[in-house]
Structure formats: C-alpha cells, structure tokens
mmCIF file of C-alpha atoms in Angstrom:
data_model
loop_
_atom_site.group_PDB
_atom_site.id
_atom_site.type_symbol
_atom_site.label_atom_id
_atom_site.label_comp_id
_atom_site.label_asym_id
_atom_site.label_seq_id
_atom_site.Cartn_x
_atom_site.Cartn_y
_atom_site.Cartn_z
ATOM 1 C CA UNK A 1 103.826 120.501 114.103
ATOM 2 C CA UNK A 2 100.384 120.940 112.947
ATOM 3 C CA UNK A 3 98.816 121.006 116.772
ATOM 4 C CA UNK A 4 99.335 119.710 120.719
ATOM 5 C CA UNK A 5 97.545 116.688 121.704
ATOM 6 C CA UNK A 6 97.181 115.574 125.317
ATOM 7 C CA UNK A 7 98.967 112.330 126.662
ATOM 8 C CA UNK A 8 96.380 110.227 128.484
ATOM 9 C CA UNK A 9 97.326 109.139 132.074
ATOM 10 C CA UNK A 10 96.174 105.477 133.675
ATOM 11 C CA UNK A 11 93.400 108.179 135.324
ATOM 12 C CA UNK A 12 92.444 109.032 131.908
ATOM 13 C CA UNK A 13 92.447 105.542 130.642
ATOM 14 C CA UNK A 14 90.678 104.806 133.971
ATOM 15 C CA UNK A 15 87.860 107.491 133.552
ATOM 16 C CA UNK A 16 87.275 105.758 129.927
ATOM 17 C CA UNK A 17 87.016 102.563 130.649
ATOM 18 C CA UNK A 18 84.591 103.090 133.779
ATOM 19 C CA UNK A 19 82.372 105.353 131.158
ATOM 20 C CA UNK A 20 82.400 102.737 128.733
ATOM 21 C CA UNK A 21 81.642 99.821 131.117
ATOM 22 C CA UNK A 22 78.573 102.597 132.528
ATOM 23 C CA UNK A 23 77.250 102.536 129.183
ATOM 24 C CA UNK A 24 77.644 98.486 128.013
ATOM 25 C CA UNK A 25 74.044 97.277 129.895
ATOM 26 C CA UNK A 26 71.946 100.091 127.795
ATOM 27 C CA UNK A 27 74.076 99.618 124.588
ATOM 28 C CA UNK A 28 73.790 96.061 124.478
ATOM 29 C CA UNK A 29 70.295 95.804 125.714
ATOM 30 C CA UNK A 30 69.220 97.966 122.807
ATOM 31 C CA UNK A 31 67.186 96.561 119.750
ATOM 32 C CA UNK A 32 70.149 95.689 116.890
ATOM 33 C CA UNK A 33 67.737 97.654 114.835
ATOM 34 C CA UNK A 34 68.118 101.155 117.224
ATOM 35 C CA UNK A 35 71.548 100.164 117.223
ATOM 36 C CA UNK A 36 71.889 99.791 113.555
ATOM 37 C CA UNK A 37 70.164 103.233 113.308
ATOM 38 C CA UNK A 38 73.054 104.735 115.324
ATOM 39 C CA UNK A 39 75.573 103.399 113.221
ATOM 40 C CA UNK A 40 73.946 104.026 109.974
ATOM 41 C CA UNK A 41 73.803 107.668 110.936
ATOM 42 C CA UNK A 42 77.267 108.122 111.721
ATOM 43 C CA UNK A 43 78.237 106.745 107.879
ATOM 44 C CA UNK A 44 75.826 109.456 106.679
ATOM 45 C CA UNK A 45 77.276 112.071 108.688
ATOM 46 C CA UNK A 46 81.020 110.851 107.609
ATOM 47 C CA UNK A 47 79.639 111.489 104.169
ATOM 48 C CA UNK A 48 78.675 114.720 104.680
ATOM 49 C CA UNK A 49 81.729 116.049 105.662
ATOM 50 C CA UNK A 50 83.936 113.795 104.015
ATOM 51 C CA UNK A 51 86.009 116.964 102.339
ATOM 52 C CA UNK A 52 86.606 118.017 105.689
ATOM 53 C CA UNK A 53 87.976 114.566 106.914
ATOM 54 C CA UNK A 54 90.117 114.100 103.849
ATOM 55 C CA UNK A 55 92.004 117.331 104.284
ATOM 56 C CA UNK A 56 92.450 116.688 107.897
ATOM 57 C CA UNK A 57 93.655 113.083 107.250
ATOM 58 C CA UNK A 58 96.522 114.135 104.490
ATOM 59 C CA UNK A 59 97.763 117.098 107.028
ATOM 60 C CA UNK A 60 97.867 114.312 109.902
ATOM 61 C CA UNK A 61 99.401 111.664 107.689
ATOM 62 C CA UNK A 62 101.335 113.203 104.925
ATOM 63 C CA UNK A 63 99.327 110.994 102.114
ATOM 64 C CA UNK A 64 98.245 112.370 99.042
ATOM 65 C CA UNK A 65 94.800 114.096 99.125
ATOM 66 C CA UNK A 66 93.468 112.161 96.534
ATOM 67 C CA UNK A 67 94.244 108.574 97.812
ATOM 68 C CA UNK A 68 92.220 110.422 101.372
ATOM 69 C CA UNK A 69 89.089 111.562 98.922
ATOM 70 C CA UNK A 70 89.016 108.624 97.005
ATOM 71 C CA UNK A 71 90.056 105.440 99.336
ATOM 72 C CA UNK A 72 90.450 106.268 102.993
ATOM 73 C CA UNK A 73 87.001 108.554 103.402
ATOM 74 C CA UNK A 74 84.751 106.546 101.597
ATOM 75 C CA UNK A 75 85.784 103.375 102.432
ATOM 76 C CA UNK A 76 85.389 104.343 106.060
ATOM 77 C CA UNK A 77 81.761 105.300 105.485
ATOM 78 C CA UNK A 78 81.383 102.207 103.732
ATOM 79 C CA UNK A 79 82.371 100.130 106.848
ATOM 80 C CA UNK A 80 80.424 101.979 108.898
ATOM 81 C CA UNK A 81 77.228 101.107 106.143
ATOM 82 C CA UNK A 82 78.090 97.904 106.176
ATOM 83 C CA UNK A 83 77.968 96.955 109.835
ATOM 84 C CA UNK A 84 75.028 99.095 110.457
ATOM 85 C CA UNK A 85 73.324 96.234 107.952
ATOM 86 C CA UNK A 86 74.863 93.465 110.267
ATOM 87 C CA UNK A 87 73.557 94.763 113.685
ATOM 88 C CA UNK A 88 70.326 92.538 113.439
ATOM 89 C CA UNK A 89 71.441 89.717 111.542
ATOM 90 C CA UNK A 90 73.690 87.936 113.995
ATOM 91 C CA UNK A 91 71.541 85.602 114.696
ATOM 92 C CA UNK A 92 71.332 84.513 111.134
ATOM 93 C CA UNK A 93 74.424 84.412 110.424
ATOM 94 C CA UNK A 94 75.194 81.860 113.649
ATOM 95 C CA UNK A 95 72.530 79.477 113.719
ATOM 96 C CA UNK A 96 71.541 77.578 116.533
ATOM 97 C CA UNK A 97 73.688 80.621 119.086
ATOM 98 C CA UNK A 98 72.731 83.617 120.841
ATOM 99 C CA UNK A 99 75.626 85.924 119.760
ATOM 100 C CA UNK A 100 76.368 88.162 123.150
ATOM 101 C CA UNK A 101 78.476 91.252 123.179
ATOM 102 C CA UNK A 102 82.431 90.581 124.324
ATOM 103 C CA UNK A 103 81.953 93.655 126.673
ATOM 104 C CA UNK A 104 84.489 97.016 126.668
ATOM 105 C CA UNK A 105 87.009 96.406 123.967
ATOM 106 C CA UNK A 106 90.322 98.692 124.301
ATOM 107 C CA UNK A 107 91.348 99.390 120.559
ATOM 108 C CA UNK A 108 94.692 100.307 119.462
ATOM 109 C CA UNK A 109 95.228 101.739 116.201
ATOM 110 C CA UNK A 110 98.935 102.445 113.759
ATOM 111 C CA UNK A 111 99.176 105.802 111.740
ATOM 112 C CA UNK A 112 99.061 104.563 108.452
ATOM 113 C CA UNK A 113 94.895 104.556 107.761
ATOM 114 C CA UNK A 114 93.707 106.528 110.672
ATOM 115 C CA UNK A 115 90.358 106.747 110.285
ATOM 116 C CA UNK A 116 89.701 103.794 108.008
ATOM 117 C CA UNK A 117 91.323 101.693 110.959
ATOM 118 C CA UNK A 118 89.075 103.319 113.470
ATOM 119 C CA UNK A 119 86.333 102.200 111.267
ATOM 120 C CA UNK A 120 87.532 98.792 110.906
ATOM 121 C CA UNK A 121 87.701 98.586 114.760
ATOM 122 C CA UNK A 122 84.603 100.815 116.272
ATOM 123 C CA UNK A 123 81.818 99.688 113.463
ATOM 124 C CA UNK A 124 81.700 95.693 113.960
ATOM 125 C CA UNK A 125 82.194 96.513 117.636
ATOM 126 C CA UNK A 126 79.299 98.194 118.470
ATOM 127 C CA UNK A 127 77.138 96.755 115.652
ATOM 128 C CA UNK A 128 77.892 93.312 118.370
ATOM 129 C CA UNK A 129 76.627 95.481 121.176
ATOM 130 C CA UNK A 130 80.385 96.045 122.419
ATOM 131 C CA UNK A 131 81.741 99.417 123.697
ATOM 132 C CA UNK A 132 84.851 100.859 122.890
ATOM 133 C CA UNK A 133 87.954 102.876 124.367
ATOM 134 C CA UNK A 134 90.267 103.813 121.176
ATOM 135 C CA UNK A 135 93.969 104.930 121.040
ATOM 136 C CA UNK A 136 94.754 106.055 118.006
ATOM 137 C CA UNK A 137 98.555 106.513 117.054
ATOM 138 C CA UNK A 138 100.546 109.428 118.811
ATOM 139 C CA UNK A 139 100.808 111.118 115.328
ATOM 140 C CA UNK A 140 97.787 110.698 114.068
ATOM 141 C CA UNK A 141 94.963 111.505 116.126
ATOM 142 C CA UNK A 142 92.985 114.168 114.461
ATOM 143 C CA UNK A 143 90.689 112.399 112.166
ATOM 144 C CA UNK A 144 89.724 109.800 115.076
ATOM 145 C CA UNK A 145 89.460 113.405 117.788
ATOM 146 C CA UNK A 146 86.774 114.696 114.492
ATOM 147 C CA UNK A 147 84.988 111.124 114.641
ATOM 148 C CA UNK A 148 84.033 111.978 118.191
ATOM 149 C CA UNK A 149 82.321 114.858 117.063
ATOM 150 C CA UNK A 150 80.005 113.139 115.055
ATOM 151 C CA UNK A 151 79.338 110.384 117.791
ATOM 152 C CA UNK A 152 78.230 113.343 119.792
ATOM 153 C CA UNK A 153 76.549 114.941 116.675
ATOM 154 C CA UNK A 154 74.340 111.821 115.813
ATOM 155 C CA UNK A 155 73.441 111.261 119.439
ATOM 156 C CA UNK A 156 75.629 108.387 120.198
ATOM 157 C CA UNK A 157 74.898 107.506 123.920
ATOM 158 C CA UNK A 158 77.814 108.712 126.364
ATOM 159 C CA UNK A 159 80.509 106.122 126.520
ATOM 160 C CA UNK A 160 79.649 103.922 123.405
ATOM 161 C CA UNK A 161 83.042 105.298 122.266
ATOM 162 C CA UNK A 162 86.062 106.739 124.436
ATOM 163 C CA UNK A 163 88.863 108.376 122.993
ATOM 164 C CA UNK A 164 92.416 108.549 124.837
ATOM 165 C CA UNK A 165 94.990 110.058 122.756
ATOM 166 C CA UNK A 166 98.755 109.660 123.935
ATOM 167 C CA UNK A 167 101.919 107.444 123.115
ATOM 168 C CA UNK A 168 102.990 103.818 124.094
ATOM 169 C CA UNK A 169 102.206 104.773 127.818
ATOM 170 C CA UNK A 170 98.469 104.885 127.204
ATOM 171 C CA UNK A 171 98.293 102.142 125.119
ATOM 172 C CA UNK A 172 100.013 100.083 127.977
ATOM 173 C CA UNK A 173 97.453 101.489 130.559
ATOM 174 C CA UNK A 174 95.138 100.138 128.091
ATOM 175 C CA UNK A 175 96.281 96.918 127.771
ATOM 176 C CA UNK A 176 96.850 96.140 131.461
ATOM 177 C CA UNK A 177 93.369 97.448 132.575
ATOM 178 C CA UNK A 178 90.937 95.078 134.755
ATOM 179 C CA UNK A 179 88.232 96.775 133.047
ATOM 180 C CA UNK A 180 88.987 95.863 129.763
ATOM 181 C CA UNK A 181 87.427 92.457 128.029
ATOM 182 C CA UNK A 182 88.817 92.546 124.627
ATOM 183 C CA UNK A 183 91.981 94.052 123.032
ATOM 184 C CA UNK A 184 92.444 94.256 119.338
ATOM 185 C CA UNK A 185 95.687 95.873 118.269
ATOM 186 C CA UNK A 186 97.152 97.155 114.435
ATOM 187 C CA UNK A 187 100.618 97.426 114.593
ATOM 188 C CA UNK A 188 104.356 96.324 114.846
ATOM 189 C CA UNK A 189 105.102 92.452 115.398
ATOM 190 C CA UNK A 190 107.564 93.638 118.213
ATOM 191 C CA UNK A 191 104.556 95.480 120.535
ATOM 192 C CA UNK A 192 102.049 92.412 119.213
ATOM 193 C CA UNK A 193 104.239 90.602 121.409
ATOM 194 C CA UNK A 194 104.773 92.253 124.283
ATOM 195 C CA UNK A 195 100.806 92.995 123.924
ATOM 196 C CA UNK A 196 100.166 89.055 123.888
ATOM 197 C CA UNK A 197 102.490 88.900 126.801
ATOM 198 C CA UNK A 198 100.811 91.069 129.186
ATOM 199 C CA UNK A 199 96.817 89.715 127.987
ATOM 200 C CA UNK A 200 98.354 86.259 128.888
ATOM 201 C CA UNK A 201 98.141 86.953 132.465
ATOM 202 C CA UNK A 202 95.152 86.022 134.184
ATOM 203 C CA UNK A 203 92.662 89.713 135.675
ATOM 204 C CA UNK A 204 91.853 90.035 138.902
ATOM 205 C CA UNK A 205 88.939 87.503 138.807
ATOM 206 C CA UNK A 206 90.852 84.923 136.855
ATOM 207 C CA UNK A 207 89.343 85.663 133.701
ATOM 208 C CA UNK A 208 91.198 86.155 130.443
ATOM 209 C CA UNK A 209 90.693 89.409 128.018
ATOM 210 C CA UNK A 210 90.154 88.387 124.625
ATOM 211 C CA UNK A 211 92.910 89.446 121.778
ATOM 212 C CA UNK A 212 92.900 90.259 118.146
ATOM 213 C CA UNK A 213 95.921 90.962 116.612
ATOM 214 C CA UNK A 214 97.200 92.269 112.953
ATOM 215 C CA UNK A 215 101.144 92.563 112.741
ATOM 216 C CA UNK A 216 102.461 93.994 109.795
ATOM 217 C CA UNK A 217 103.828 92.198 106.570
ATOM 218 C CA UNK A 218 105.685 91.699 103.721
ATOM 219 C CA UNK A 219 103.324 90.891 101.271
ATOM 220 C CA UNK A 220 104.513 89.220 97.885
ATOM 221 C CA UNK A 221 103.677 89.928 94.079
ATOM 222 C CA UNK A 222 104.355 87.169 91.661
ATOM 223 C CA UNK A 223 104.297 88.009 87.949
ATOM 224 C CA UNK A 224 104.377 85.231 85.396
ATOM 225 C CA UNK A 225 105.628 85.351 81.697
ATOM 226 C CA UNK A 226 102.090 85.408 80.228
ATOM 227 C CA UNK A 227 101.075 88.479 82.385
ATOM 228 C CA UNK A 228 99.319 91.400 81.017
ATOM 229 C CA UNK A 229 102.720 93.616 81.828
ATOM 230 C CA UNK A 230 101.285 96.802 81.787
ATOM 231 C CA UNK A 231 98.620 96.007 83.701
ATOM 232 C CA UNK A 232 100.811 94.391 86.543
ATOM 233 C CA UNK A 233 103.574 97.202 86.573
ATOM 234 C CA UNK A 234 100.629 99.766 87.704
ATOM 235 C CA UNK A 235 98.948 97.543 90.005
ATOM 236 C CA UNK A 236 102.572 96.890 91.233
ATOM 237 C CA UNK A 237 102.916 101.130 91.544
ATOM 238 C CA UNK A 238 99.837 101.550 93.283
ATOM 239 C CA UNK A 239 100.467 98.916 96.041
ATOM 240 C CA UNK A 240 104.000 99.916 96.986
ATOM 241 C CA UNK A 241 104.357 103.810 95.840
ATOM 242 C CA UNK A 242 100.541 105.235 96.197
ATOM 243 C CA UNK A 243 100.459 105.377 99.378
ATOM 244 C CA UNK A 244 104.384 105.897 100.639
ATOM 245 C CA UNK A 245 104.664 102.106 101.378
ATOM 246 C CA UNK A 246 102.472 102.758 104.551
ATOM 247 C CA UNK A 247 100.328 100.001 103.983
ATOM 248 C CA UNK A 248 100.340 96.371 106.176
ATOM 249 C CA UNK A 249 99.966 94.756 102.635
ATOM 250 C CA UNK A 250 101.505 96.406 100.297
ATOM 251 C CA UNK A 251 103.429 94.597 97.803
ATOM 252 C CA UNK A 252 107.248 95.352 98.980
ATOM 253 C CA UNK A 253 108.120 91.926 97.629
ATOM 254 C CA UNK A 254 107.964 91.772 94.089
ATOM 255 C CA UNK A 255 109.143 88.076 91.951
ATOM 256 C CA UNK A 256 109.375 88.178 88.346
ATOM 257 C CA UNK A 257 109.545 85.073 85.858
ATOM 258 C CA UNK A 258 113.560 85.535 84.807
ATOM 259 C CA UNK A 259 112.223 85.620 81.176
ATOM 260 C CA UNK A 260 110.768 88.894 81.671
ATOM 261 C CA UNK A 261 112.934 90.311 84.454
ATOM 262 C CA UNK A 262 114.663 92.848 81.965
ATOM 263 C CA UNK A 263 111.232 93.834 80.297
ATOM 264 C CA UNK A 264 109.915 94.821 83.890
ATOM 265 C CA UNK A 265 112.871 96.103 85.221
ATOM 266 C CA UNK A 266 112.451 98.474 82.307
ATOM 267 C CA UNK A 267 109.021 99.443 82.714
ATOM 268 C CA UNK A 268 109.039 99.841 86.108
ATOM 269 C CA UNK A 269 112.071 102.295 86.148
ATOM 270 C CA UNK A 270 110.163 103.805 83.270
ATOM 271 C CA UNK A 271 107.074 104.323 85.085
ATOM 272 C CA UNK A 272 108.602 105.580 88.230
ATOM 273 C CA UNK A 273 109.974 108.462 86.929
ATOM 274 C CA UNK A 274 106.540 109.710 85.933
ATOM 275 C CA UNK A 275 105.404 109.676 89.863
ATOM 276 C CA UNK A 276 105.193 113.509 91.239
ATOM 277 C CA UNK A 277 106.776 113.297 94.730
ATOM 278 C CA UNK A 278 105.619 116.418 96.895
ATOM 279 C CA UNK A 279 102.658 118.812 98.911
ATOM 280 C CA UNK A 280 100.344 116.108 99.815
ATOM 281 C CA UNK A 281 97.922 118.641 99.618
ATOM 282 C CA UNK A 282 98.235 118.993 95.820
ATOM 283 C CA UNK A 283 95.400 116.949 93.830
ATOM 284 C CA UNK A 284 98.476 116.026 91.326
ATOM 285 C CA UNK A 285 100.884 114.473 93.758
ATOM 286 C CA UNK A 286 101.422 110.753 93.857
ATOM 287 C CA UNK A 287 103.813 110.139 96.445
ATOM 288 C CA UNK A 288 103.036 112.588 99.482
ATOM 289 C CA UNK A 289 105.282 112.479 102.704
ATOM 290 C CA UNK A 290 106.654 110.377 105.282
ATOM 291 C CA UNK A 291 104.449 110.215 108.826
ATOM 292 C CA UNK A 292 107.230 111.544 111.110
ATOM 293 C CA UNK A 293 111.237 112.115 111.531
ATOM 294 C CA UNK A 294 111.428 108.711 113.367
ATOM 295 C CA UNK A 295 109.730 106.467 109.909
ATOM 296 C CA UNK A 296 111.876 108.500 107.667
ATOM 297 C CA UNK A 297 114.639 107.725 109.622
ATOM 298 C CA UNK A 298 113.767 103.496 109.207
ATOM 299 C CA UNK A 299 113.383 104.204 105.633
ATOM 300 C CA UNK A 300 116.571 105.444 105.473
ATOM 301 C CA UNK A 301 118.204 103.256 107.407
ATOM 302 C CA UNK A 302 116.665 100.279 105.211
ATOM 303 C CA UNK A 303 118.006 102.065 101.972
ATOM 304 C CA UNK A 304 121.307 102.367 102.984
ATOM 305 C CA UNK A 305 121.353 98.663 104.543
ATOM 306 C CA UNK A 306 119.989 97.262 100.916
ATOM 307 C CA UNK A 307 123.183 98.978 99.214
ATOM 308 C CA UNK A 308 125.256 98.235 102.092
ATOM 309 C CA UNK A 309 124.299 94.214 101.366
ATOM 310 C CA UNK A 310 124.953 94.396 97.741
ATOM 311 C CA UNK A 311 121.218 95.107 95.881
ATOM 312 C CA UNK A 312 121.026 97.824 93.461
ATOM 313 C CA UNK A 313 119.092 100.575 93.923
ATOM 314 C CA UNK A 314 116.942 103.014 91.206
ATOM 315 C CA UNK A 315 115.986 105.671 91.855
ATOM 316 C CA UNK A 316 112.071 107.976 90.670
ATOM 317 C CA UNK A 317 113.998 110.617 89.252
ATOM 318 C CA UNK A 318 117.005 113.523 89.788
ATOM 319 C CA UNK A 319 114.646 116.171 91.173
ATOM 320 C CA UNK A 320 114.255 117.964 94.430
ATOM 321 C CA UNK A 321 112.290 117.083 97.102
ATOM 322 C CA UNK A 322 110.619 119.287 99.300
ATOM 323 C CA UNK A 323 112.770 121.199 101.604
ATOM 324 C CA UNK A 324 109.999 120.927 104.453
ATOM 325 C CA UNK A 325 108.885 118.374 105.420
ATOM 326 C CA UNK A 326 110.140 114.579 105.373
ATOM 327 C CA UNK A 327 110.130 113.005 101.961
ATOM 328 C CA UNK A 328 111.515 109.681 100.478
ATOM 329 C CA UNK A 329 112.631 109.784 96.920
ATOM 330 C CA UNK A 330 110.708 105.922 95.787
ATOM 331 C CA UNK A 331 113.133 103.607 94.539
ATOM 332 C CA UNK A 332 113.387 99.830 93.694
ATOM 333 C CA UNK A 333 116.284 97.430 94.039
ATOM 334 C CA UNK A 334 117.463 94.877 91.832
ATOM 335 C CA UNK A 335 119.930 91.997 92.410
ATOM 336 C CA UNK A 336 118.420 91.299 95.994
ATOM 337 C CA UNK A 337 118.842 88.069 97.881
ATOM 338 C CA UNK A 338 116.264 86.228 100.161
ATOM 339 C CA UNK A 339 119.013 86.718 103.261
ATOM 340 C CA UNK A 340 118.973 90.654 102.391
ATOM 341 C CA UNK A 341 117.261 92.517 105.009
ATOM 342 C CA UNK A 342 115.302 94.764 102.952
ATOM 343 C CA UNK A 343 113.649 91.320 101.413
ATOM 344 C CA UNK A 344 112.782 90.243 105.043
ATOM 345 C CA UNK A 345 112.017 92.660 107.502
ATOM 346 C CA UNK A 346 109.251 95.665 106.692
ATOM 347 C CA UNK A 347 110.057 99.102 105.623
ATOM 348 C CA UNK A 348 107.089 100.925 105.571
ATOM 349 C CA UNK A 349 108.267 102.919 102.665
ATOM 350 C CA UNK A 350 108.475 103.334 99.123
ATOM 351 C CA UNK A 351 110.880 100.746 98.614
ATOM 352 C CA UNK A 352 110.495 97.769 96.793
ATOM 353 C CA UNK A 353 112.559 94.503 96.405
ATOM 354 C CA UNK A 354 112.407 92.949 93.365
ATOM 355 C CA UNK A 355 113.772 88.790 92.439
ATOM 356 C CA UNK A 356 113.222 86.248 89.778
ATOM 357 C CA UNK A 357 111.987 83.107 89.824
ATOM 358 C CA UNK A 358 112.109 80.417 87.233
ATOM 359 C CA UNK A 359 109.182 77.863 87.832
ATOM 360 C CA UNK A 360 105.764 78.375 89.785
ATOM 361 C CA UNK A 361 107.072 75.907 92.486
ATOM 362 C CA UNK A 362 110.123 78.321 93.059
ATOM 363 C CA UNK A 363 107.874 81.116 93.122
ATOM 364 C CA UNK A 364 105.966 79.634 95.679
ATOM 365 C CA UNK A 365 108.995 78.700 98.008
ATOM 366 C CA UNK A 366 110.532 82.131 97.964
ATOM 367 C CA UNK A 367 107.140 83.894 98.317
ATOM 368 C CA UNK A 368 106.619 81.846 101.155
ATOM 369 C CA UNK A 369 109.536 82.283 102.823
ATOM 370 C CA UNK A 370 108.390 84.855 105.169
ATOM 371 C CA UNK A 371 106.880 85.516 108.941
ATOM 372 C CA UNK A 372 104.169 87.408 107.755
ATOM 373 C CA UNK A 373 101.007 86.329 105.826
ATOM 374 C CA UNK A 374 98.970 89.109 105.079
ATOM 375 C CA UNK A 375 98.375 89.313 101.292
ATOM 376 C CA UNK A 376 99.910 88.028 97.869
ATOM 377 C CA UNK A 377 99.161 88.735 94.553
ATOM 378 C CA UNK A 378 98.995 87.056 91.262
ATOM 379 C CA UNK A 379 99.584 88.178 87.996
ATOM 380 C CA UNK A 380 98.796 85.985 85.001
ATOM 381 C CA UNK A 381 96.269 85.572 82.549
ATOM 382 C CA UNK A 382 96.208 81.756 82.948
ATOM 383 C CA UNK A 383 93.304 80.734 84.764
ATOM 384 C CA UNK A 384 94.682 77.532 86.311
ATOM 385 C CA UNK A 385 97.966 79.019 87.327
ATOM 386 C CA UNK A 386 95.641 81.317 89.109
ATOM 387 C CA UNK A 387 93.895 78.760 91.578
ATOM 388 C CA UNK A 388 96.745 76.309 91.499
ATOM 389 C CA UNK A 389 98.956 79.286 92.908
ATOM 390 C CA UNK A 390 96.617 80.990 95.169
ATOM 391 C CA UNK A 391 96.200 77.363 96.419
ATOM 392 C CA UNK A 392 99.381 77.190 97.607
ATOM 393 C CA UNK A 393 100.297 80.638 98.788
ATOM 394 C CA UNK A 394 100.363 80.866 102.638
ATOM 395 C CA UNK A 395 98.466 84.616 102.801
ATOM 396 C CA UNK A 396 95.154 85.686 104.245
ATOM 397 C CA UNK A 397 94.233 87.534 100.912
ATOM 398 C CA UNK A 398 95.296 86.883 97.247
ATOM 399 C CA UNK A 399 94.669 89.327 94.859
ATOM 400 C CA UNK A 400 94.299 88.301 91.589
ATOM 401 C CA UNK A 401 95.541 90.506 88.593
ATOM 402 C CA UNK A 402 94.989 93.091 91.112
ATOM 403 C CA UNK A 403 96.663 94.496 94.451
ATOM 404 C CA UNK A 404 94.999 96.700 97.526
ATOM 405 C CA UNK A 405 91.017 95.690 96.985
ATOM 406 C CA UNK A 406 89.412 96.757 100.100
ATOM 407 C CA UNK A 407 85.496 95.668 100.503
ATOM 408 C CA UNK A 408 83.529 95.727 103.538
#
C-alpha cells in the first residue's frame, strides 16, 4: 500500500457540511469577478505543480505517467481556467433570468480520473457561487487531498471546499445529510440507483435535493468500409487500452463492416502486440496497472465469462507481466454475440468486444441496443454518412474519426 487515509465518520461529514453552509453566504455574495480570481489562481497553481500531481496521480491510480502528465493534469487545470471565465458571465448565458447558487453541493467521484473528476465537479460549482463537500474514491484520494493544499495556498476562504475521505459509508452519510442542497455523483449504475432512491425522499423541511448522475457506459465505435483503417485502429487502441479501459466513455464495443472485418482484426492484433504493459511510472509504458485487487478480479471475471460464453479471445503478446501490482494483459474478443455478457455490461478494463454488421441500419440498431447512452464513435470518410449516422446514434457525445476528445 502507498499510505493510509482516514475513514470519515458521519460526524466528520456533519462538520464538513456545517463548514460549507457557514461559508455559503460569503462566497455566494462575493462579486463574480472576485470568485473568478480564486478559480484562476487554482488553475495557475495546478499548472505550477503539474509534475508533482502527475506523479501522485500515477502512484495512486496505476495509469501510465504519460497519461497523467499529458492528459489528466493539463485538462484539470484547463477546466479551472474555463470556469473562472464563466463566473462573471452567467447572466449573459441566461437572458432575463437571475442565476442563483444551488447551495451546498455534495460531490462523489470515482477512481478512474481522480483529479480531473474533482475539477469537473468543483470548478463549475465554485463559479456559480456554491460551496462544496467532495468525497473522492477510497482507493484514489491523494490528488484530491493535495488539491485541498492548493485551495489553502491560494487563500480560498475556509469552508468553501471541504474534502472528506472514506468508503461508501462516508458517501451514504453525505447523500443523506439534510444540510446538502445538491448531490452530484459519477460512478456505477448500481450505486447511482441507490442514491436516486435516497434523494427522492424529502428533507426534514419538505424540500428536495437536486441530483446529477453520470453512470457508466458501454460505448460503441463503428468502422465503415470506407474509413481510413490505420487511423481507426489507432483511435480504437487509444479509446480502450491506453487508460486500461478505465474510462466511462471507453469504446468497449467495436462494430466493423463485414467486408473489412478480417483486415481490421489482423491490424488490431498487430497493434495490440506492440503495446507495452508495465510500470506506470515508466514514460514508455502504454498500459499501466489496474487500480485495485477488487477491480482486477472483476476484469478477470468478465474475461473468463467471455471465453465461457463462446467468444474467441485474442491477447496482447505473451511476455511476463510485472510480478508486483495488478496487471491485465490487454485483449479483444471476436465471435461476440449481442447477448454475451461482455457485450452488454461495463467491464472497466482493457477488454474489447468486436462484432460485425452489413448495413448502416444494422450498425445503428446494434450500437443503440444498450441501456447506456454516454458516447459513440464513427469512422468513415463519407461526410453525408457521418451526419446521417451521428443523428441517429443514441449517445450524448459522438466523436467523428477520433475518440476521447475532451474540451472544457
């Protein structure tokens, strides 16, 4: 283990919510331009300490250092910069209305993008004049705690952001707290349903909490026969393997037009064999460690299930994996049927399910055959096909000849 972190009790949650409630009036009454200055300082300080945060994120989460260094930390800083710019423009965004803070926001984030998730949650809340109680995942709390140091360094008023660590018990106490006005949760569908049920009950004064949920995905990538195949293969590799598949919007289902299926499988196998699995702190590593023993066991369960249900497994190379830590050899499955578990359930690991289609209509039917609606990708050189297919995909984000492009 790296370290030990406190298990916050319900009393600790009470103290954090009380601090956020006490700071709310002063923070929300602050001139928007002044709030923007604080958020801007957070972004600048995060940039200045980027190397430290990248190392800490990789130590904590197991993702490759080049991902933490080049993606997670710069994007986190970019979001604080972006929302600093929004703080004094809210009235222009909503003409004829007077935007008001929601109040105290209880925010619960997962382990796959610890610092970036914190930025996504905290930055807009602060820009709109809210105060925050953040609970990071119990397996990846370190960069959130170090972010708390930055809040102190830049002089953020006490109580505006409060960080409580712990497992699901701490999160449940935060969700149930009467002093919280809004819950924002990113994580599993199962936990999200429990939170929705808990928030549906009125508070002691009869009012209801606001709620935002972002609950996993089983995103589809569709490769048409007229696509630039090398570009598409590189995009698929980036989408599902470079983050160990631990991305909500990872393209874990791949639909390939039947005429090019053998070529895509061959190219995918060759590219997979070149991936370097190993020490996340090595800048040459492509695929790092799985976050925890529990997650590793879950990923292995799905891999074994895929083989048991009749799909054909293709592994990345045959070399030894590191003896210390939790590592999974990247793989993909062919001969996958829509009814197979690996084609329906979120795995959160470097595992790809490959299926075929003949017509665009069939591709759409199969891609939309999921309870999730997070993201999708289209690979084709035909502009008319792009617009026709994108319009009919049931996904909140559709990437065209690219993947995992995040902009504040």
